[in-house]
């Protein structure tokens, strides 16, 4: 009996030690996460300063170019023009390199680093990827519809969003092909709304406003979309 108790006590001591080590590891990872988040925020601040400076340099180079063009042509003005063109080329290359194409995710920028942020980050990444795919397919579908209307003379160049929209878009999905993707995104938004609200109500203490805002926003967007579709369908049926 004593041997059994001693084994249990040893097991409890080992478990206690492992839990303590686990707590230390978790706190260390949390501190590293906060430090990394601060570095990201500092990086975005520096990036904003860089982009602002590049915009000012671009405007200043345009102003200098206009001043040079107003002077009589000479060897000196040709040399300065060449230097200025080289600088403007470097500025454009720097803007392409340092300016982010999307500006970053608005949710990730506004959402402070916390337990809820770490919990929902993969889910927000998935929905962003799915929405990007659906937007590409929707864009191809709209290009095809606009091309058909323009070819039949039912639309003009002023009805489209750009000159490239009039040219033959090639393969475009039809409405039935696009419907499952749209339905999946709507279902994903409902799932997001449910999980955000459940998380907000199940966790005691202060919950970031982004959690509730995302939940309510996704529910409102989904419900309003389907309500508008049903209302339009009923109006069309009444007209018939």
Tab-separated table of C-alpha atoms in Angstrom:
chain	number	residue	atom	x	y	z
A	1	UNK	CA	0.000	0.000	0.000
A	2	UNK	CA	2.843	2.363	0.890
A	3	UNK	CA	4.574	1.550	-2.378
A	4	UNK	CA	1.419	2.423	-4.304
A	5	UNK	CA	1.129	5.740	-2.459
A	6	UNK	CA	4.745	6.547	-3.103
A	7	UNK	CA	4.287	5.887	-6.810
A	8	UNK	CA	1.239	8.153	-6.892
A	9	UNK	CA	3.093	10.886	-5.028
A	10	UNK	CA	6.018	10.642	-7.441
A	11	UNK	CA	3.633	10.815	-10.361
A	12	UNK	CA	1.941	13.881	-8.871
A	13	UNK	CA	5.306	15.561	-8.316
A	14	UNK	CA	6.349	14.887	-11.893
A	15	UNK	CA	3.039	16.201	-13.207
A	16	UNK	CA	3.375	19.307	-11.033
A	17	UNK	CA	6.884	19.959	-12.361
A	18	UNK	CA	5.757	19.480	-15.961
A	19	UNK	CA	2.841	21.871	-15.424
A	20	UNK	CA	5.170	24.478	-13.927
A	21	UNK	CA	7.561	24.117	-16.854
A	22	UNK	CA	4.624	24.354	-19.237
A	23	UNK	CA	3.451	27.569	-17.545
A	24	UNK	CA	6.945	29.068	-17.840
A	25	UNK	CA	7.119	28.097	-21.511
A	26	UNK	CA	3.672	29.537	-22.182
A	27	UNK	CA	4.482	32.845	-20.463
A	28	UNK	CA	7.749	33.062	-22.400
A	29	UNK	CA	5.939	32.489	-25.707
A	30	UNK	CA	3.341	35.098	-24.748
A	31	UNK	CA	6.048	37.681	-24.051
A	32	UNK	CA	7.691	36.887	-27.384
A	33	UNK	CA	4.327	37.285	-29.096
A	34	UNK	CA	3.750	40.705	-27.543
A	35	UNK	CA	7.261	41.754	-28.534
A	36	UNK	CA	6.687	40.551	-32.102
A	37	UNK	CA	3.373	42.427	-32.285
A	38	UNK	CA	5.098	45.627	-31.131
A	39	UNK	CA	7.749	45.141	-33.799
A	40	UNK	CA	5.028	44.743	-36.434
A	41	UNK	CA	3.304	47.946	-35.300
A	42	UNK	CA	6.627	49.793	-35.321
A	43	UNK	CA	7.325	48.425	-38.797
A	44	UNK	CA	3.984	49.726	-40.094
A	45	UNK	CA	4.735	53.160	-38.614
A	46	UNK	CA	8.124	53.221	-40.350
A	47	UNK	CA	6.499	52.001	-43.564
A	48	UNK	CA	3.984	54.838	-43.413
A	49	UNK	CA	6.831	57.343	-43.011
A	50	UNK	CA	8.709	55.785	-45.937
A	51	UNK	CA	5.668	55.899	-48.230
A	52	UNK	CA	4.936	59.507	-47.268
A	53	UNK	CA	8.533	60.542	-47.942
A	54	UNK	CA	8.519	58.784	-51.317
A	55	UNK	CA	5.329	60.620	-52.308
A	56	UNK	CA	6.915	63.952	-51.387
A	57	UNK	CA	10.060	63.080	-53.347
A	58	UNK	CA	7.970	62.111	-56.366
A	59	UNK	CA	6.154	65.466	-56.321
A	60	UNK	CA	9.405	67.354	-55.792
A	61	UNK	CA	11.066	65.568	-58.714
A	62	UNK	CA	8.112	66.461	-60.957
A	63	UNK	CA	8.427	70.095	-59.908
A	64	UNK	CA	12.182	70.105	-60.617
A	65	UNK	CA	11.590	68.458	-63.983
A	66	UNK	CA	9.134	71.211	-64.930
A	67	UNK	CA	11.636	73.888	-63.894
A	68	UNK	CA	14.392	72.253	-65.968
A	69	UNK	CA	12.179	71.976	-69.031
A	70	UNK	CA	11.510	75.721	-68.900
A	71	UNK	CA	15.250	76.530	-69.147
A	72	UNK	CA	17.165	76.764	-72.439
A	73	UNK	CA	18.767	73.494	-73.495
A	74	UNK	CA	22.454	73.152	-72.708
A	75	UNK	CA	24.982	70.551	-71.646
A	76	UNK	CA	24.403	71.392	-67.994
A	77	UNK	CA	20.616	71.101	-68.217
A	78	UNK	CA	20.979	67.809	-70.100
A	79	UNK	CA	23.201	66.460	-67.321
A	80	UNK	CA	20.790	67.587	-64.609
A	81	UNK	CA	17.852	66.128	-66.539
A	82	UNK	CA	19.642	62.786	-66.785
A	83	UNK	CA	20.356	62.795	-63.047
A	84	UNK	CA	16.764	63.713	-62.271
A	85	UNK	CA	15.400	60.956	-64.509
A	86	UNK	CA	17.631	58.459	-62.719
A	87	UNK	CA	16.351	59.683	-59.355
A	88	UNK	CA	12.721	59.474	-60.493
A	89	UNK	CA	13.319	55.933	-61.712
A	90	UNK	CA	14.760	55.020	-58.310
A	91	UNK	CA	11.784	56.610	-56.571
A	92	UNK	CA	9.307	54.603	-58.668
A	93	UNK	CA	11.227	51.399	-57.983
A	94	UNK	CA	11.274	52.176	-54.263
A	95	UNK	CA	7.516	52.792	-54.271
A	96	UNK	CA	6.942	49.429	-55.950
A	97	UNK	CA	9.226	47.725	-53.440
A	98	UNK	CA	8.115	49.336	-50.183
A	99	UNK	CA	4.483	50.234	-50.787
A	100	UNK	CA	2.238	47.288	-49.787
A	101	UNK	CA	-0.178	46.205	-52.512
A	102	UNK	CA	-3.143	45.707	-50.190
A	103	UNK	CA	-2.113	47.865	-47.250
A	104	UNK	CA	-2.429	44.866	-44.910
A	105	UNK	CA	-5.525	43.303	-43.433
A	106	UNK	CA	-7.708	45.868	-41.687
A	107	UNK	CA	-8.743	43.306	-39.109
A	108	UNK	CA	-5.171	42.383	-38.243
A	109	UNK	CA	-4.171	46.049	-37.991
A	110	UNK	CA	-7.035	47.039	-35.674
A	111	UNK	CA	-7.191	43.857	-33.610
A	112	UNK	CA	-4.773	44.061	-30.639
A	113	UNK	CA	-2.626	41.033	-29.905
A	114	UNK	CA	-4.602	38.951	-27.417
A	115	UNK	CA	-6.045	35.500	-26.821
A	116	UNK	CA	-8.957	36.121	-29.186
A	117	UNK	CA	-6.606	37.429	-31.898
A	118	UNK	CA	-4.479	34.273	-31.736
A	119	UNK	CA	-7.624	32.122	-31.672
A	120	UNK	CA	-9.318	33.663	-34.709
A	121	UNK	CA	-6.281	34.536	-36.853
A	122	UNK	CA	-6.319	31.221	-38.830
A	123	UNK	CA	-10.074	31.525	-39.359
A	124	UNK	CA	-9.768	35.095	-40.649
A	125	UNK	CA	-6.963	33.998	-42.964
A	126	UNK	CA	-9.132	31.226	-44.417
A	127	UNK	CA	-12.114	33.509	-45.043
A	128	UNK	CA	-9.843	36.078	-46.704
A	129	UNK	CA	-8.497	33.431	-49.084
A	130	UNK	CA	-11.976	32.138	-49.931
A	131	UNK	CA	-13.302	35.652	-50.516
A	132	UNK	CA	-10.351	36.412	-52.790
A	133	UNK	CA	-11.118	33.352	-54.942
A	134	UNK	CA	-14.810	34.230	-55.159
A	135	UNK	CA	-13.989	37.831	-56.074
A	136	UNK	CA	-11.795	36.628	-58.940
A	137	UNK	CA	-14.569	34.364	-60.252
A	138	UNK	CA	-17.159	37.124	-59.827
A	139	UNK	CA	-14.953	39.546	-61.727
A	140	UNK	CA	-14.627	37.068	-64.606
A	141	UNK	CA	-18.402	36.571	-64.627
A	142	UNK	CA	-19.047	40.329	-64.731
A	143	UNK	CA	-16.520	40.769	-67.537
A	144	UNK	CA	-18.317	38.120	-69.572
A	145	UNK	CA	-21.732	39.695	-69.009
A	146	UNK	CA	-20.491	43.181	-69.898
A	147	UNK	CA	-18.779	41.864	-73.023
A	148	UNK	CA	-22.012	40.218	-74.186
A	149	UNK	CA	-24.062	43.362	-73.549
A	150	UNK	CA	-21.533	45.522	-75.374
A	151	UNK	CA	-21.448	43.115	-78.335
A	152	UNK	CA	-25.269	43.146	-78.579
A	153	UNK	CA	-25.365	46.940	-78.434
A	154	UNK	CA	-27.209	46.985	-75.101
A	155	UNK	CA	-24.291	48.632	-73.297
A	156	UNK	CA	-21.828	51.370	-74.151
A	157	UNK	CA	-18.289	52.169	-73.100
A	158	UNK	CA	-19.688	54.381	-70.324
A	159	UNK	CA	-21.439	51.378	-68.747
A	160	UNK	CA	-18.223	49.495	-68.014
A	161	UNK	CA	-15.575	50.215	-65.419
A	162	UNK	CA	-12.564	50.280	-67.730
A	163	UNK	CA	-11.376	50.004	-71.308
A	164	UNK	CA	-10.078	46.463	-70.810
A	165	UNK	CA	-13.573	45.324	-69.852
A	166	UNK	CA	-14.766	45.619	-73.463
A	167	UNK	CA	-12.248	43.176	-74.928
A	168	UNK	CA	-12.964	39.452	-75.101
A	169	UNK	CA	-12.417	38.163	-71.539
A	170	UNK	CA	-11.933	34.548	-72.640
A	171	UNK	CA	-13.317	31.908	-70.285
A	172	UNK	CA	-15.953	33.222	-67.898
A	173	UNK	CA	-17.996	31.233	-65.370
A	174	UNK	CA	-21.764	31.136	-65.702
A	175	UNK	CA	-24.205	31.940	-62.909
A	176	UNK	CA	-24.792	28.300	-61.950
A	177	UNK	CA	-21.052	27.678	-61.703
A	178	UNK	CA	-20.659	30.750	-59.477
A	179	UNK	CA	-23.609	29.983	-57.187
A	180	UNK	CA	-21.957	27.238	-55.032
A	181	UNK	CA	-18.953	29.468	-54.343
A	182	UNK	CA	-21.180	32.376	-53.311
A	183	UNK	CA	-23.266	30.101	-51.092
A	184	UNK	CA	-20.119	28.729	-49.460
A	185	UNK	CA	-18.862	32.239	-48.651
A	186	UNK	CA	-22.248	33.164	-47.163
A	187	UNK	CA	-22.196	29.997	-45.047
A	188	UNK	CA	-18.663	30.806	-43.934
A	189	UNK	CA	-19.811	34.291	-42.881
A	190	UNK	CA	-22.647	32.780	-40.834
A	191	UNK	CA	-20.140	30.411	-39.218
A	192	UNK	CA	-17.865	33.358	-38.439
A	193	UNK	CA	-20.704	35.272	-36.853
A	194	UNK	CA	-21.728	32.322	-34.675
A	195	UNK	CA	-18.199	31.501	-33.534
A	196	UNK	CA	-17.374	35.148	-32.757
A	197	UNK	CA	-20.516	35.664	-30.684
A	198	UNK	CA	-20.158	32.328	-28.873
A	199	UNK	CA	-16.559	33.183	-28.020
A	200	UNK	CA	-17.592	36.617	-26.743
A	201	UNK	CA	-20.314	35.238	-24.445
A	202	UNK	CA	-18.308	32.238	-23.176
A	203	UNK	CA	-15.231	34.217	-22.102
A	204	UNK	CA	-15.492	36.235	-18.924
A	205	UNK	CA	-13.860	39.603	-18.502
A	206	UNK	CA	-13.040	42.141	-21.185
A	207	UNK	CA	-13.495	40.956	-24.774
A	208	UNK	CA	-12.158	43.061	-27.649
A	209	UNK	CA	-14.857	44.958	-29.521
A	210	UNK	CA	-13.594	43.474	-32.799
A	211	UNK	CA	-14.952	40.043	-31.807
A	212	UNK	CA	-18.508	41.299	-31.311
A	213	UNK	CA	-18.258	43.672	-34.291
A	214	UNK	CA	-17.183	40.852	-36.628
A	215	UNK	CA	-19.956	38.588	-35.351
A	216	UNK	CA	-22.730	41.164	-35.676
A	217	UNK	CA	-21.329	42.488	-38.967
A	218	UNK	CA	-21.209	39.060	-40.608
A	219	UNK	CA	-24.731	38.233	-39.430
A	220	UNK	CA	-26.092	41.566	-40.672
A	221	UNK	CA	-24.369	41.271	-44.059
A	222	UNK	CA	-25.601	37.730	-44.646
A	223	UNK	CA	-29.177	38.381	-43.518
A	224	UNK	CA	-29.492	41.660	-45.452
A	225	UNK	CA	-28.177	40.008	-48.636
A	226	UNK	CA	-30.700	37.183	-48.540
A	227	UNK	CA	-33.513	39.545	-47.518
A	228	UNK	CA	-32.790	41.757	-50.531
A	229	UNK	CA	-32.755	38.749	-52.872
A	230	UNK	CA	-36.072	37.439	-51.520
A	231	UNK	CA	-37.663	40.894	-51.757
A	232	UNK	CA	-36.581	41.292	-55.382
A	233	UNK	CA	-37.929	37.841	-56.230
A	234	UNK	CA	-41.321	38.622	-54.664
A	235	UNK	CA	-41.537	41.925	-56.552
A	236	UNK	CA	-40.781	40.191	-59.850
A	237	UNK	CA	-43.446	37.557	-59.147
A	238	UNK	CA	-46.015	40.287	-58.432
A	239	UNK	CA	-45.170	42.056	-61.694
A	240	UNK	CA	-45.775	38.811	-63.624
